[in-house]
CSV table of C-alpha atoms and ligand atoms in Angstrom, one decimal:
chain,number,residue,atom,x,y,z
A,1,MET,CA,143.3,111.4,62.8
A,2,SER,CA,142.5,110.7,66.5
A,3,LEU,CA,139.5,108.7,67.7
A,4,LYS,CA,138.0,112.0,68.9
A,5,GLU,CA,138.5,113.7,65.6
A,6,ALA,CA,137.0,110.7,63.7
A,7,ALA,CA,133.9,110.7,65.9
A,8,LEU,CA,133.4,114.4,65.6
A,9,LYS,CA,133.8,114.3,61.9
A,10,VAL,CA,131.4,111.4,61.3
A,11,ARG,CA,128.8,113.0,63.6
A,12,ALA,CA,128.3,115.7,61.1
A,13,ASN,CA,126.9,113.1,58.7
A,14,ALA,CA,124.4,111.7,61.2
A,15,TYR,CA,120.9,111.3,59.8
A,16,ALA,CA,118.7,112.2,62.7
A,17,PRO,CA,115.7,114.2,61.5
A,18,TYR,CA,113.4,112.7,64.1
A,19,SER,CA,115.3,113.1,67.3
A,20,ASN,CA,117.6,115.9,66.1
A,21,PHE,CA,120.2,114.2,68.2
A,22,GLN,CA,123.3,113.5,66.2
A,23,VAL,CA,125.8,111.0,67.4
A,24,GLY,CA,129.3,110.0,66.2
A,25,ALA,CA,131.2,106.9,67.2
A,26,ALA,CA,134.8,105.9,66.3
A,27,ILE,CA,136.4,102.6,67.2
A,28,GLN,CA,140.0,101.6,67.0
A,29,ALA,CA,140.5,98.0,65.8
A,30,ARG,CA,143.3,95.6,66.7
A,31,SER,CA,145.1,96.7,63.5
A,32,GLY,CA,145.1,100.3,64.6
A,33,VAL,CA,142.7,101.3,61.9
A,34,ILE,CA,139.9,103.6,63.0
A,35,TYR,CA,136.3,102.9,61.9
A,36,ALA,CA,133.5,105.4,62.3
A,37,GLY,CA,129.8,105.4,62.3
A,38,CYS,CA,126.8,107.8,62.9
A,39,ASN,CA,123.2,107.2,63.8
A,40,VAL,CA,120.9,106.6,60.9
A,41,GLU,CA,117.2,107.2,61.8
A,42,ASN,CA,114.1,106.0,59.9
A,43,VAL,CA,110.5,107.2,59.7
A,44,ALA,CA,109.7,103.8,61.1
A,45,TYR,CA,111.4,104.7,64.3
A,46,PRO,CA,112.6,101.2,65.5
A,47,GLU,CA,114.5,100.8,62.2
A,48,GLY,CA,116.9,103.5,63.1
A,49,THR,CA,120.5,102.4,64.0
A,50,CYS,CA,122.9,103.8,66.5
A,51,ALA,CA,126.3,105.4,65.7
A,52,GLU,CA,128.1,102.5,67.5
A,53,ALA,CA,126.4,99.9,65.4
A,54,GLY,CA,127.5,101.7,62.3
A,55,ALA,CA,131.1,101.8,63.4
A,56,ILE,CA,131.0,98.2,64.3
A,57,ALA,CA,129.5,97.3,60.9
A,58,ALA,CA,132.2,99.2,59.1
A,59,MET,CA,134.9,97.4,61.1
A,60,VAL,CA,133.5,93.9,60.4
A,61,ALA,CA,132.9,94.8,56.8
A,62,ALA,CA,136.6,95.6,56.5
A,63,GLY,CA,137.5,92.2,57.9
A,64,GLU,CA,138.3,93.0,61.5
A,65,THR,CA,136.6,91.6,64.6
A,66,GLU,CA,138.4,93.1,67.6
A,67,LEU,CA,138.0,96.6,68.9
A,68,THR,CA,140.5,98.1,71.4
A,69,GLU,CA,139.1,101.5,72.1
A,70,VAL,CA,135.8,103.4,71.6
A,71,TYR,CA,134.9,107.1,71.5
A,72,VAL,CA,131.3,108.3,71.3
A,73,VAL,CA,130.2,112.0,71.1
A,74,ALA,CA,126.9,113.9,70.9
A,75,GLY,CA,125.7,117.4,71.4
A,76,SER,CA,124.3,116.5,74.8
A,77,PRO,CA,124.5,118.3,78.1
A,78,MET,CA,126.3,115.3,79.6
A,79,PRO,CA,128.5,112.7,78.0
A,80,VAL,CA,126.4,110.4,75.8
A,81,THR,CA,126.3,106.7,77.0
A,82,PRO,CA,125.8,103.8,74.6
A,83,CYS,CA,122.3,102.3,74.8
A,84,GLY,CA,121.9,98.8,76.3
A,85,GLY,CA,121.8,97.1,72.9
A,86,CYS,CA,125.0,98.9,71.8
A,87,ARG,CA,126.8,97.9,75.0
A,88,GLN,CA,126.1,94.2,74.1
A,89,LYS,CA,127.2,94.9,70.5
A,90,LEU,CA,130.5,96.5,71.7
A,91,ALA,CA,131.1,93.6,74.2
A,92,GLU,CA,130.8,91.1,71.3
A,93,PHE,CA,134.0,92.6,69.8
A,94,GLY,CA,135.9,94.1,72.7
A,95,LYS,CA,137.5,92.7,75.9
A,96,SER,CA,136.2,93.8,79.2
A,97,ASP,CA,139.0,96.3,79.8
A,98,VAL,CA,138.4,98.3,76.6
A,99,ARG,CA,138.1,102.0,77.3
A,100,VAL,CA,135.0,103.7,76.1
A,101,THR,CA,135.2,107.5,76.1
A,102,MET,CA,131.8,109.2,76.2
A,103,ALA,CA,131.8,112.9,75.3
A,104,THR,CA,129.9,116.0,74.6
A,105,THR,CA,130.7,118.3,71.7
A,106,GLY,CA,131.5,120.9,74.4
A,107,GLY,CA,134.5,118.9,75.5
A,108,VAL,CA,133.3,117.0,78.6
A,109,GLU,CA,134.5,113.4,78.7
A,110,GLN,CA,133.8,110.4,80.8
A,111,VAL,CA,135.8,107.2,80.5
A,112,MET,CA,134.4,103.7,81.5
A,113,THR,CA,135.4,100.2,80.6
A,114,LEU,CA,133.2,97.8,78.7
A,115,ALA,CA,132.9,95.7,81.9
A,116,GLU,CA,131.7,98.8,83.8
A,117,LEU,CA,129.1,99.6,81.1
A,118,LEU,CA,127.8,96.1,80.9
A,119,PRO,CA,128.2,94.2,84.2
A,120,GLY,CA,127.1,90.6,84.0
A,121,ALA,CA,127.3,90.6,80.3
A,122,PHE,CA,125.6,87.6,78.5
A,123,THR,CA,128.5,85.6,76.9
A,124,GLN,CA,129.0,82.4,75.1
A,125,ASP,CA,129.9,80.8,78.5
A,126,HIS,CA,126.2,81.0,79.4
A,127,MET,CA,125.4,78.7,76.5
A,128,ALA,CA,127.9,76.0,77.6
A,129,GLU,CA,126.4,72.5,77.8
A,130,GLU,CA,125.2,71.6,81.3
B,1,THU,N1,122.0,107.1,69.8
B,1,THU,C1,123.2,106.7,69.3
B,1,THU,O1,123.4,106.6,68.1
B,1,THU,N2,124.2,106.3,70.2
B,1,THU,C2,124.1,106.4,71.5
B,1,THU,O2,125.0,106.1,72.2
B,1,THU,C3,122.8,106.9,72.1
B,1,THU,C4,121.7,107.1,71.2
B,1,THU,C5,121.1,107.6,68.8
B,1,THU,C6,119.9,106.8,68.5
B,1,THU,C7,118.9,107.8,68.0
B,1,THU,O3,119.1,108.0,66.6
B,1,THU,C8,119.2,109.0,68.8
B,1,THU,O4,120.5,108.9,69.3
B,1,THU,C9,118.3,109.4,69.9
B,1,THU,O5,118.1,108.3,70.7
């Protein structure tokens, strides 16, 4: 199954009764295995989680900590872009040149790297001793 197919498939399971905005994310890990996640909302709105966070959690739970490619899809008029928090989460596990494909269910795709999505990322280097 391709990243696109995995993202579209998991999107069908998104739990989004409050926004009615279903998102699917698939990430390829260093091993080649694909992990998928969907958004999971909550009546206490801030407790909801994004599709990207779900896919990352699945990857880490399976024992992997490096992602090499990302695909995110939603039924939006324009390709869905990861929120700020998810950009930081993706940057935790992916190198700056990792390709992130953002897509609509209608087939429009836009590709950006992690560095383009999160310029000036906060990294461990910022915490080095003075
Ligand atoms: N959402 C994601 O899951 N990923 C994104 O990249 C953008 C936004 C979710 C969060 C929330 O459940 C819904 O979309 C509306 O913001």
